[in-house]
Amino acid sequence: MVTIRDIAQRLGIAVSTVSKGLNGAPDVSAETRQLVLDTAVEMGYAAKRARRQAQPKVCVLVENMEYANIGQFGYEIVAGFRLAAAARGWAVDVLPTTPEAQARTKYGSLLLEGGYGGAFILGLTPQDAYMRALAGTGTPTVLLDNCVPNASVGYVGTDSWEGVELGMRHLAGLGHRKIAFLNGTRDSMVSEERRLAFLHATWLCGLSADERMMAYGYYEQNCAREYVPHFLAQGATAILCASDGIARGVLAELRRLGLRVPGDVSVMGYDDLPLAAGCEPPLTTIRQDRLALGKSAFSLLDSLMNGVAVSKVLLRPQLIVRESTGPAPVRK
Amino acid sequence: MVTIRDIAQRLGIAVSTVSKGLNGAPDVSAETRQLVLDTAVEMGYAAKRARRQAQPKVCVLVENMEYANIGQFGYEIVAGFRLAAAARGWAVDVLPTTPEAQARTKYGSLLLEGGYGGAFILGLTPQDAYMRALAGTGTPTVLLDNCVPNASVGYVGTDSWEGVELGMRHLAGLGHRKIAFLNGTRDSMVSEERRLAFLHATWLCGLSADERMMAYGYYEQNCAREYVPHFLAQGATAILCASDGIARGVLAELRRLGLRVPGDVSVMGYDDLPLAAGCEPPLTTIRQDRLALGKSAFSLLDSLMNGVAVSKVLLRPQLIVRESTGPAPVRK
C-alpha cells in the first residue's frame, strides 16, 4: 500500500509537503502541488484515498453536451445519475471539462485532488487527452456512448442496432422503399454503429442497401440544407435522422422546398428530446430514456467500484409515433 | 388496477375461491387453482401482488446447468446473485426447472404463486416453453446468455467477442497460424456469437478464416474424438475450445494420439472452472467471472424492477495463461 511517506521519498521532499500538496494547502506552490498529485497517481495512491471514505464521492465530467435545462440532451442523464447516487448516499460533483482544462490537469490528478473514487464522463471525443488517459487508468470510470479496452472503464448507452431497426421497420411498414439516413458526426463510435445498423436493417426489411442513401451530418440543423436535396434526387420518400435536432432541420428544409410532411416525405428523429413533440408536424422518433441512462451509469460505476468488471450496459430504445411519418406516397 | 374481484367476475366464481386459489389453500381443486392463477396472470394481477411486498422476493430458475458444488459452472453465478440480493435484503428461492415442469405450470403462474416479483433464469434452450413465454411476459426477468425482444427481459453474459479475441491473439502471438475452434452446441446464441467472433478474430490476427477449422462440439468431452483428428488433418497447431470440459476431452484425445501439449499442439479452454487448473497440463483459458455474472444479474433485475429497461449487461473476460499453450511447433 503506497503511503505519503513513499511519495515523499520518491520526490525527495518532506512528508509534510506531500500532505500539503495532496490537500491543496495554500503555502505550497502550484508546481509542487501538481508534481505531488501526478506522482501520487502514478504510484497508485488515488485508490487508497478514495477507499478511506465511508460514503464514496464521485464526479460527472461533461464536455460537448448541454445539460443546464430540461430541453437539453444531458439534463436528464445527469439528473438520473444524481437521483441514483442520492438514494445510496453518495456525493456527486458535476464538472464541465474542456480540452484546455484536460491539458492543464491530468485525469488521475483531477480525481485524486477532488477525492473522487470514480467518474461518469459524458461527451468526450476521441481527440481528448482524457480519452487517451482512460486506456491506462485504474480509477473506475463510466463512459456514455464510448468504449475503452480497460477493465476499469465501462460503457453505457442505448442499443443503436435496436433503435435503428425500430425506425427502419416503422418506415418500411408504411410502405417506404427508399429510406435515407442522415447520421451524426463521422468521428464517433455511435455513428459508426448506427451506420452498420442502418445497412443491416435495410437488409432485414428486404430493401437494397445503398451507401448514397446515408450521409454524416452533424448534431446540428444546417446539414439538412446540404443533404436533403441529394437524398430526394436519389428517390428518398423517408429520412431517418440521428437526432431530433437534425430532423428539425430536415423539416425546415423540406418546407423551404415546398414539400409536405408526411404527404411527400416522412421524417424521423432520434432521442425524443422535448423539442420533438413541439416540431411542426410533431416528430416520430426513437426515444432514448435519458433518466434511465443516468441511473444505469450509476449502477455500472457501483459495479466497477466493487470489482465487478462490467464492460457494457445497453438500454432499450422505444419507438414514439407522432405525425411526421405516414404512408409512402404513390409514385407516378 | 386488477383486483381479486375482477378475476372472480371474469371466471364467474366467488371472490373467496379466487383468494384461496391464489394462496394455494388445500380446499380448492388443482384445476381451479391453475385456472385462477392463469387468469390472474393474463389480467396483469402478478405485478400488483409483487408490488405489495416491502422486500422483494425473486427466484432463480435453473435448467441444464449444474450448480450444486463449487466445481460446477452455475455454482458461483447463483452464489453471486444470492450475495447481492442478501446485501439488499431480498429473498431468493432457487428452483430447478425441466421441460415437463414447464408444460405443467405456466411461467406467469409459477411466479404469481410463489409471490416472485422477478426472476433470473439460467440454462433455458430455445425449445423451452418458458423461452416462448418470455416474449410476452410483463414480469422483470434476467436471462443468462440469451436474448428476448421484450422490454421486461434483460440479458447478462460475458462478452464473447472480447473473449474469443483474447484467446486468438494469445495463440497468434505464440506463432500459431492454423488455429481450430471447437465450439459449443449449435443451438445457442452464445455459440453463434463465438463463431462470428472466431472468424472476425482470425481476420484481426491476419490469418485466413476457414470454416473447416470450426466445429460444433457439445459442452461434453466426447466430441474431441470426432473433431480433433479432423483439425489435425487440416494442419491445426492450436485448438481453442468453448469450455474447459471440451478442452479436457481434447487433451485426452491428443494423449491417445501420442501428441504432446503444448509441444505439438496448444490447447485452450473457456470459463476457467476449477477443473482447468487441475488438467494435465494445466489449461490456459478465458475466464468468465461467475461471481460477477451473478452480481450483475441482480443489478440488472433490480433495474428492470425499477422500470429501467436495460437490455444487455456484458462483462469482460480475462485471459488466464497456464501451461497448455506454447510456441507453435516448427514445421518440417
XYZ file of C-alpha atoms in Angstrom:
664
model
C 0.000 0.000 0.000
C 1.500 3.347 -1.075
C 1.812 5.890 1.759
C 2.511 9.616 1.872
C 5.988 8.647 3.065
C 6.620 6.664 -0.145
C 5.674 9.656 -2.249
C 7.935 11.936 -0.193
C 10.815 9.502 -0.601
C 10.347 9.204 -4.363
C 10.329 13.000 -4.734
C 12.993 13.710 -2.100
C 10.768 16.198 -0.260
C 9.268 16.384 3.218
C 6.257 14.279 4.190
C 4.509 17.462 5.338
C 4.973 18.982 1.869
C 3.386 15.928 0.242
C 0.479 16.156 2.658
C 0.018 19.860 1.910
C 0.226 19.206 -1.829
C -2.419 16.472 -1.645
C -4.720 18.666 0.419
C -4.252 21.828 -1.659
C -2.712 23.895 1.168
C -2.031 27.477 0.049
C 1.613 27.557 1.207
C 2.741 25.046 -1.450
C 3.470 26.239 -5.000
C 1.197 25.170 -7.866
C 4.130 23.316 -9.481
C 4.873 21.323 -6.331
C 1.190 20.543 -5.845
C 0.946 19.237 -9.415
C 4.112 17.176 -9.038
C 2.851 15.634 -5.794
C -0.550 14.822 -7.316
C 0.867 13.328 -10.514
C 3.389 11.241 -8.564
C 0.695 10.055 -6.154
C -1.462 8.945 -9.103
C 1.476 7.247 -10.800
C 2.256 5.344 -7.616
C -1.354 4.239 -7.166
C -2.170 6.422 -4.184
C -5.540 7.514 -5.562
C -7.359 4.287 -4.876
C -6.283 4.298 -1.244
C -7.512 7.811 -0.573
C -10.872 7.026 -2.169
C -11.140 3.771 -0.207
C -10.894 5.669 3.066
C -14.252 7.324 2.539
C -17.281 5.735 4.152
C -19.627 7.260 1.554
C -17.988 7.405 -1.854
C -17.697 10.699 -3.671
C -17.744 10.625 -7.450
C -17.818 13.176 -10.245
C -19.645 13.652 -13.524
C -17.412 15.219 -16.195
C -19.220 16.838 -19.105
C -17.876 18.104 -22.415
C -19.625 18.914 -25.707
C -23.022 18.300 -24.218
C -25.636 20.685 -22.876
C -27.242 19.749 -19.591
C -28.309 23.020 -17.961
C -32.032 22.828 -18.731
C -34.585 20.112 -19.242
C -34.774 20.551 -23.029
C -31.140 19.533 -23.450
C -29.782 16.055 -24.019
C -27.585 15.835 -20.915
C -30.079 17.168 -18.375
C -31.959 14.001 -17.505
C -28.843 11.844 -17.795
C -27.138 13.894 -15.094
C -30.395 14.008 -13.102
C -30.796 10.207 -13.265
C -27.223 9.703 -12.097
C -27.718 12.159 -9.226
C -31.000 10.509 -8.184
C -29.485 7.030 -8.047
C -26.417 8.317 -6.184
C -28.541 10.239 -3.675
C -30.547 7.090 -2.940
C -27.287 5.440 -1.876
C -25.871 8.440 -0.037
C -23.038 9.100 -2.482
C -21.809 12.656 -3.050
C -21.709 13.834 -6.680
C -19.930 16.839 -8.191
C -20.784 17.800 -11.766
C -17.792 19.401 -13.508
C -17.619 20.775 -17.035
C -14.367 19.973 -18.849
C -12.593 21.337 -21.944
C -9.528 20.322 -23.971
C -7.641 23.194 -22.261
C -8.573 22.003 -18.776
C -7.512 18.482 -19.751
C -4.118 19.767 -20.890
C -3.702 21.583 -17.560
C -4.698 18.804 -15.132
C -4.176 15.099 -15.750
C -7.196 12.832 -15.349
C -5.810 10.919 -12.378
C -4.730 14.107 -10.625
C -8.155 15.697 -11.054
C -9.773 12.695 -9.374
C -7.194 12.423 -6.613
C -7.388 16.112 -5.791
C -11.170 16.024 -5.615
C -11.157 12.809 -3.590
C -13.296 11.093 -6.222
C -13.451 7.310 -6.155
C -14.923 7.151 -9.646
C -16.280 9.188 -12.537
C -19.032 9.250 -15.153
C -17.935 11.021 -18.329
C -20.228 12.495 -20.972
C -19.355 13.818 -24.412
C -15.613 13.206 -24.783
C -14.266 12.993 -28.329
C -11.548 10.531 -29.411
C -9.126 13.507 -29.641
C -9.472 14.400 -25.965
C -6.465 13.938 -23.673
C -8.715 12.242 -21.095
C -9.783 9.699 -23.687
C -6.157 8.591 -24.021
C -5.688 8.685 -20.230
C -8.645 6.305 -19.830
C -6.795 3.498 -21.597
C -4.448 3.269 -18.609
C -6.472 4.456 -15.637
C -7.095 2.302 -12.588
C -9.960 4.527 -11.436
C -13.463 3.146 -12.043
C -14.916 5.215 -14.873
C -18.127 5.027 -16.891
C -18.376 6.489 -20.391
C -21.558 7.382 -22.213
C -21.511 6.083 -25.790
C -17.805 5.295 -25.840
C -15.688 2.158 -25.371
C -12.177 1.849 -23.988
C -10.365 -1.511 -23.698
C -9.608 -1.279 -19.961
C -11.257 -3.363 -17.247
C -11.665 -0.238 -15.052
C -13.763 1.505 -17.698
C -17.349 0.644 -18.629
C -19.720 1.852 -21.309
C -23.379 2.762 -21.009
C -25.636 3.626 -23.932
C -28.855 2.874 -25.778
C -28.712 -0.082 -28.174
C -28.095 1.526 -31.602
C -28.820 -1.677 -33.502
C -32.230 -1.997 -31.927
C -33.005 1.737 -32.294
C -32.209 1.969 -35.978
C -34.065 -1.289 -36.630
C -37.184 0.063 -34.854
C -37.087 3.160 -37.050
C -36.488 1.292 -40.295
C -39.206 -1.284 -39.611
C -41.653 1.518 -38.824
C -40.869 3.259 -42.135
C -40.778 0.054 -44.183
C -44.111 -0.913 -42.598
C -45.571 2.306 -44.001
C -44.523 1.212 -47.478
C -41.326 3.236 -47.861
C -38.764 1.510 -50.094
C -36.218 4.318 -50.421
C -35.185 5.383 -46.936
C -32.281 7.773 -46.350
C -30.269 8.043 -43.131
C -28.807 11.358 -42.027
C -26.273 10.224 -39.440
C -24.395 12.221 -36.759
C -20.714 13.154 -36.779
C -18.338 10.828 -38.587
C -15.943 10.724 -35.671
C -17.999 8.798 -33.158
C -18.443 5.205 -32.103
C -22.214 5.571 -32.027
C -22.385 6.978 -35.573
C -20.350 4.046 -36.854
C -22.641 1.582 -35.048
C -25.699 3.282 -36.468
C -24.246 3.217 -39.983
C -23.802 -0.567 -39.749
C -27.220 -0.896 -38.112
C -28.778 1.096 -40.990
C -27.242 -1.196 -43.619
C -28.277 -4.268 -41.612
C -31.841 -3.029 -41.051
C -32.178 -2.154 -44.744
C -31.396 -5.775 -45.476
C -33.747 -7.033 -42.714
C -36.581 -5.017 -44.276
C -35.920 -6.554 -47.679
C -34.694 -3.274 -49.188
C -31.450 -2.809 -51.071
C -28.704 -1.096 -49.119
C -27.202 1.913 -50.840
C -24.363 3.923 -49.288
C -25.543 7.006 -51.239
C -28.640 6.966 -49.043
C -26.511 7.722 -45.986
C -24.552 10.837 -45.050
C -22.777 12.081 -41.954
C -24.495 15.252 -40.831
C -23.561 16.821 -37.581
C -25.660 17.083 -34.466
C -26.859 20.392 -35.898
C -29.603 21.646 -38.118
C -27.719 23.099 -41.069
C -26.576 19.773 -42.501
C -30.099 19.367 -43.890
C -29.566 22.102 -46.484
C -26.672 20.090 -47.905
C -28.041 16.540 -47.853
C -31.836 16.657 -48.215
C -31.832 17.647 -51.929
C -29.277 14.884 -52.550
C -31.487 12.244 -50.864
C -34.561 13.456 -52.769
C -32.642 13.185 -56.039
C -31.986 9.503 -55.157
C -35.734 8.993 -54.762
C -35.966 9.017 -50.951
C -39.525 9.123 -49.564
C -38.398 8.927 -45.922
C -35.465 10.324 -43.981
C -34.325 8.841 -40.685
C -32.169 11.287 -38.705
C -29.634 10.622 -35.929
C -31.047 13.325 -33.652
C -34.222 15.344 -33.213
C -32.212 18.497 -33.923
C -31.142 17.156 -37.316
C -34.746 16.137 -38.030
C -35.995 19.631 -37.180
C -33.534 20.976 -39.747
C -34.768 18.445 -42.307
C -38.380 19.562 -41.688
C -37.350 23.185 -42.284
C -35.506 22.281 -45.484
C -38.465 20.282 -46.835
C -40.753 23.235 -46.067
C -38.367 25.524 -47.966
C -38.518 23.125 -50.936
C -42.328 23.224 -50.834
C -42.749 19.566 -49.836
C -45.344 18.257 -47.361
C -44.513 16.080 -44.324
C -45.584 13.299 -44.219
C -47.557 13.590 -47.509
C -44.478 13.792 -49.729
C -41.689 12.772 -47.350
C -41.704 11.106 -43.927
C -39.178 12.296 -41.352
C -37.989 10.586 -38.167
C -35.845 11.936 -35.346
C -33.802 10.193 -32.660
C -33.620 10.755 -28.869
C -37.122 12.169 -28.189
C -35.929 15.434 -26.697
C -38.745 17.763 -25.606
C -38.328 19.647 -28.906
C -39.551 16.576 -30.842
C -43.172 16.876 -29.711
C -43.084 20.616 -30.472
C -41.997 20.289 -34.106
C -44.410 21.050 -36.918
C -45.577 18.340 -37.513
C -44.687 16.612 -34.212
C -41.776 14.231 -34.790
C -41.954 10.474 -34.832
C -38.711 9.489 -33.106
C -36.665 6.821 -31.307
C -36.676 7.541 -27.620
C -33.550 7.231 -25.506
C -34.627 7.076 -21.860
C -32.106 9.565 -20.505
C -33.125 9.267 -16.854
C -32.598 5.506 -17.145
C -29.219 6.086 -18.854
C -28.104 8.149 -15.857
C -29.381 5.587 -13.361
C -27.699 2.763 -15.270
C -24.440 4.706 -15.373
C -24.593 4.845 -11.599
C -25.247 1.084 -11.273
C -22.353 0.404 -13.624
C -19.996 2.693 -11.686
C -21.094 0.989 -8.472
C -20.252 -2.408 -10.036
C -16.809 -1.224 -11.189
C -16.065 0.246 -7.751
C -16.901 -3.156 -6.273
C -14.542 -5.011 -8.581
C -17.210 -6.308 -10.998
C -15.690 -5.734 -14.454
C -18.787 -4.864 -16.466
C -17.820 -3.587 -19.913
C -21.199 -2.632 -21.375
C -24.711 -1.769 -20.246
C -27.166 -1.249 -23.091
C -30.681 0.159 -22.728
C -33.656 -0.449 -24.964
C -34.795 2.358 -27.252
C -38.508 2.944 -27.794
C -40.418 3.916 -30.923
C -42.541 7.050 -30.408
C -45.004 7.518 -33.267
C -46.249 11.080 -33.898
C -47.273 12.843 -37.084
C -44.109 13.294 -39.156
C -44.334 9.799 -40.638
C -47.058 8.388 -42.863
C -47.696 6.035 -45.776
C -45.236 6.245 -48.649
C -46.575 8.463 -51.455
C -47.846 6.625 -54.539
C -45.264 7.211 -57.274
C -46.419 8.375 -60.685
C -55.508 -1.934 -11.205
C -56.804 -5.521 -11.397
C -58.369 -6.803 -8.156
C -59.387 -10.228 -6.881
C -62.960 -9.130 -7.546
C -62.178 -8.610 -11.276
C -60.749 -12.111 -11.520
C -63.800 -13.583 -9.767
C -66.113 -11.716 -12.136
C -64.237 -12.883 -15.237
C -64.388 -16.507 -14.073
C -67.883 -16.353 -12.595
C -66.737 -17.755 -9.265
C -66.684 -16.448 -5.692
C -64.096 -13.916 -4.548
C -63.169 -16.256 -1.709
C -62.412 -19.043 -4.216
C -60.095 -16.731 -6.158
C -58.347 -15.785 -2.930
C -57.949 -19.434 -1.970
C -56.664 -20.289 -5.444
C -54.075 -17.531 -5.336
C -52.925 -18.570 -1.891
C -52.839 -22.314 -2.586
C -55.482 -23.226 0.013
C -55.989 -27.022 0.208
C -59.799 -26.912 -0.182
C -59.624 -25.733 -3.823
C -59.039 -28.259 -6.611
C -55.787 -28.202 -8.568
C -57.727 -27.338 -11.762
C -59.436 -24.339 -10.156
C -56.175 -23.159 -8.665
C -54.475 -23.335 -12.066
C -57.371 -21.521 -13.749
C -57.308 -18.751 -11.135
C -53.548 -18.337 -11.432
C -53.517 -18.311 -15.246
C -56.392 -15.831 -15.376
C -54.732 -13.603 -12.798
C -51.530 -13.566 -14.861
C -53.455 -12.890 -18.070
C -55.207 -9.940 -16.427
C -51.943 -8.485 -15.117
C -52.506 -9.278 -11.451
C -48.964 -10.581 -10.886
C -47.255 -7.214 -10.879
C -49.632 -5.858 -8.261
C -49.133 -8.703 -5.847
C -45.335 -8.411 -6.144
C -45.524 -4.638 -5.643
C -47.177 -5.077 -2.285
C -44.064 -6.589 -0.764
C -41.741 -4.284 1.171
C -38.749 -6.526 0.468
C -38.981 -8.125 -2.960
C -38.838 -11.867 -3.332
C -37.361 -13.253 -6.529
C -36.441 -16.657 -7.889
C -33.560 -18.218 -9.758
C -34.721 -20.859 -12.253
C -32.103 -23.324 -13.398
C -32.202 -25.866 -16.192
C -29.413 -27.750 -17.999
C -26.784 -26.338 -15.684
C -25.086 -27.828 -12.661
C -24.770 -25.574 -9.646
C -24.671 -27.857 -6.599
C -20.929 -27.704 -5.909
C -18.159 -25.194 -6.419
C -16.595 -27.034 -9.362
C -19.717 -26.556 -11.489
C -20.458 -23.681 -13.823
C -23.617 -22.442 -12.135
C -22.407 -22.509 -8.531
C -20.726 -19.120 -8.305
C -23.334 -17.486 -10.549
C -26.084 -18.467 -8.144
C -23.832 -17.539 -5.193
C -23.098 -14.090 -6.642
C -26.795 -13.457 -7.198
C -27.612 -14.561 -3.641
C -24.846 -12.397 -2.171
C -26.011 -9.262 -3.958
C -29.651 -9.976 -3.066
C -28.805 -10.600 0.587
C -26.973 -7.264 0.778
C -30.246 -5.604 -0.201
C -32.478 -7.763 1.953
C -34.224 -9.524 -0.923
C -35.428 -13.101 -0.512
C -34.254 -15.600 -3.146
C -35.560 -19.077 -3.951
C -33.519 -21.280 -6.256
C -35.738 -23.649 -8.250
C -34.687 -26.290 -10.755
C -36.937 -26.483 -13.826
C -37.490 -29.073 -16.567
C -39.476 -29.174 -19.822
C -42.092 -31.288 -18.004
C -42.468 -28.775 -15.164
C -42.791 -26.005 -17.753
C -45.584 -27.883 -19.502
C -47.377 -28.285 -16.158
C -47.142 -24.736 -14.803
C -47.078 -21.601 -16.942
C -44.266 -19.132 -16.336
C -46.516 -16.329 -15.106
C -48.439 -18.660 -12.825
C -45.254 -20.025 -11.278
C -44.139 -16.507 -10.395
C -47.541 -15.385 -9.154
C -47.973 -18.441 -6.979
C -44.552 -18.009 -5.418
C -45.078 -14.262 -4.952
C -41.947 -13.551 -7.006
C -41.516 -10.017 -8.334
C -38.844 -11.113 -10.790
C -36.669 -13.999 -11.912
C -33.153 -14.839 -13.041
C -33.096 -17.786 -15.462
C -30.115 -19.980 -16.256
C -29.715 -22.565 -18.981
C -33.005 -22.446 -20.938
C -32.866 -23.718 -24.514
C -34.763 -22.090 -27.412
C -37.152 -25.084 -27.366
C -38.290 -24.465 -23.801
C -41.879 -23.380 -23.204
C -40.655 -20.671 -20.811
C -38.479 -19.248 -23.579
C -41.611 -18.618 -25.657
C -43.482 -17.285 -22.612
C -40.726 -14.731 -22.063
C -41.532 -12.965 -25.316
C -44.783 -11.776 -23.788
C -44.134 -11.580 -20.063
C -44.556 -8.387 -18.076
C -42.535 -9.759 -15.161
C -38.962 -8.460 -14.886
C -36.723 -11.342 -15.923
C -32.982 -11.692 -16.473
C -31.549 -14.362 -18.756
C -28.001 -15.651 -18.741
C -26.579 -15.832 -22.287
C -29.923 -15.414 -24.024
C -31.789 -12.502 -25.625
C -35.518 -11.954 -25.927
C -37.038 -8.890 -27.641
C -39.163 -7.738 -24.707
C -38.515 -4.652 -22.593
C -39.215 -6.641 -19.396
C -36.423 -9.097 -20.151
C -32.690 -8.375 -19.913
C -29.585 -10.346 -20.805
C -26.388 -10.782 -18.827
C -23.280 -12.506 -20.100
C -19.561 -12.303 -20.717
C -18.537 -10.529 -23.925
C -17.953 -13.384 -26.412
C -16.305 -11.127 -28.984
C -13.725 -9.967 -26.490
C -13.185 -13.456 -25.065
C -12.550 -15.181 -28.374
C -10.319 -12.299 -29.491
C -8.223 -12.621 -26.294
C -7.750 -16.328 -26.994
C -6.936 -15.914 -30.662
C -4.442 -13.082 -30.039
C -2.713 -15.182 -27.391
C -2.343 -18.124 -29.792
C -1.398 -15.969 -32.792
C 1.174 -14.219 -30.575
C 2.782 -17.631 -29.957
C 3.210 -18.026 -33.719
C 0.229 -20.278 -34.449
C -1.159 -19.742 -37.976
C -3.609 -22.653 -38.122
C -5.969 -22.353 -35.176
C -9.070 -24.525 -34.858
C -12.159 -23.690 -32.815
C -14.190 -26.423 -31.147
C -17.404 -24.560 -30.369
C -20.322 -25.477 -28.054
C -23.800 -26.603 -29.097
C -25.116 -25.369 -32.409
C -28.404 -24.325 -30.915
C -27.281 -21.422 -28.768
C -26.972 -17.675 -29.085
C -23.552 -17.715 -27.453
C -22.195 -20.368 -29.832
C -23.325 -18.310 -32.809
C -21.693 -15.170 -31.379
C -18.481 -17.060 -30.751
C -18.499 -18.471 -34.288
C -18.679 -14.944 -35.711
C -16.102 -13.757 -33.165
C -13.760 -16.576 -34.229
C -13.999 -15.605 -37.901
C -13.538 -11.927 -37.016
C -10.559 -12.587 -34.709
C -8.936 -14.803 -37.361
C -9.080 -11.805 -39.663
C -7.838 -9.417 -36.940
C -4.801 -11.667 -36.404
C -4.002 -11.622 -40.115
C -4.854 -15.305 -40.567
C -7.168 -16.709 -43.195
C -10.593 -17.736 -41.954
C -11.561 -21.285 -42.800
C -14.943 -22.749 -41.818
C -13.378 -26.239 -41.816
C -11.346 -25.119 -38.815
C -14.518 -24.770 -36.751
C -16.942 -27.418 -35.488
C -19.837 -27.511 -33.078
C -18.954 -29.842 -30.249
C -21.184 -30.118 -27.267
C -20.424 -28.997 -23.764
C -19.081 -32.504 -23.269
C -15.811 -34.319 -23.581
C -16.542 -36.935 -26.200
C -16.779 -34.529 -29.123
C -12.973 -34.407 -29.139
C -12.723 -37.954 -30.501
C -14.681 -36.884 -33.558
C -13.139 -33.492 -34.349
C -9.511 -33.470 -33.172
C -8.216 -35.801 -35.914
C -10.092 -33.701 -38.471
C -8.476 -30.455 -37.238
C -5.022 -32.063 -37.208
C -5.526 -33.222 -40.790
C -6.169 -29.564 -41.715
C -2.802 -28.642 -40.167
C -4.033 -27.178 -36.864
C -1.281 -26.472 -34.316
C -3.666 -24.971 -31.751
C -7.237 -25.741 -30.680
C -9.395 -23.172 -28.904
C -12.347 -24.805 -27.105
C -15.663 -23.299 -25.985
C -15.432 -24.813 -22.484
C -12.849 -26.256 -20.145
C -14.695 -29.577 -20.287
C -14.301 -29.743 -24.063
C -10.624 -28.810 -23.703
C -10.089 -31.615 -21.174
C -11.502 -34.009 -23.742
C -9.179 -32.595 -26.393
C -6.178 -33.114 -24.097
C -7.206 -36.753 -23.587
C -7.629 -37.304 -27.319
C -4.217 -35.763 -28.116
C -2.652 -38.020 -25.465
C -4.329 -41.018 -27.085
C -2.872 -39.956 -30.434
C 0.612 -39.712 -28.867
C 0.917 -35.936 -29.276
C 2.488 -33.597 -26.737
C 0.772 -30.492 -25.324
C 1.927 -27.814 -25.900
C 4.993 -29.184 -27.798
C 2.964 -30.470 -30.768
C -0.417 -28.822 -30.220
C -1.560 -25.958 -27.965
C -4.965 -26.240 -26.302
C -7.121 -23.518 -24.733
C -10.260 -23.806 -22.655
C -13.016 -21.345 -21.831
C -14.642 -20.412 -18.476
C -11.791 -21.174 -16.047
C -13.717 -23.682 -13.992
C -11.742 -25.205 -11.096
C -11.049 -28.228 -13.315
C -8.925 -26.074 -15.654
C -6.029 -25.647 -13.217
C -6.144 -29.375 -12.465
C -5.758 -30.575 -16.062
C -2.519 -32.184 -17.221
C -1.013 -29.835 -18.326
C -2.923 -27.023 -16.545
C -5.187 -25.277 -19.051
C -4.705 -21.828 -20.465
C -8.260 -20.499 -20.623
C -10.616 -17.494 -20.913
C -12.036 -16.723 -17.523
C -15.690 -15.858 -17.044
C -16.059 -14.224 -13.637
C -19.099 -16.181 -12.490
C -19.494 -14.429 -9.142
C -19.581 -11.115 -11.032
C -22.108 -12.572 -13.509
C -24.433 -13.399 -10.617
C -23.990 -9.975 -9.020
C -24.577 -8.244 -12.351
C -27.709 -10.321 -12.935
C -29.014 -8.987 -9.641
C -28.230 -5.341 -10.562
C -29.949 -5.849 -13.897
C -33.032 -7.407 -12.278
C -33.103 -4.506 -9.807
C -33.017 -2.051 -12.755
C -35.842 -3.850 -14.573
C -37.959 -3.944 -11.400
C -37.466 -0.172 -11.140
C -38.621 0.463 -14.699
C -35.152 0.927 -16.216
C -35.286 -1.052 -19.470
C -31.738 -2.390 -19.651
C -31.430 -4.956 -22.433
C -27.826 -6.133 -22.008
C -25.094 -6.213 -19.399
C -21.790 -7.603 -20.661
C -18.803 -8.483 -18.501
C -15.167 -8.562 -19.501
C -13.488 -11.953 -19.904
C -9.904 -12.436 -18.747
C -7.041 -14.406 -20.278
C -5.529 -16.927 -17.836
C -2.223 -18.279 -19.130
C -1.145 -21.692 -17.824
C 0.873 -24.487 -19.440
C -1.323 -25.932 -22.210
C -0.267 -23.279 -24.728
C 3.218 -22.645 -26.099
C 5.099 -21.573 -29.220
C 3.886 -23.062 -32.483
C 5.985 -26.095 -33.477
C 8.458 -25.519 -36.296
C 7.067 -27.343 -39.341
C 9.337 -29.626 -41.319
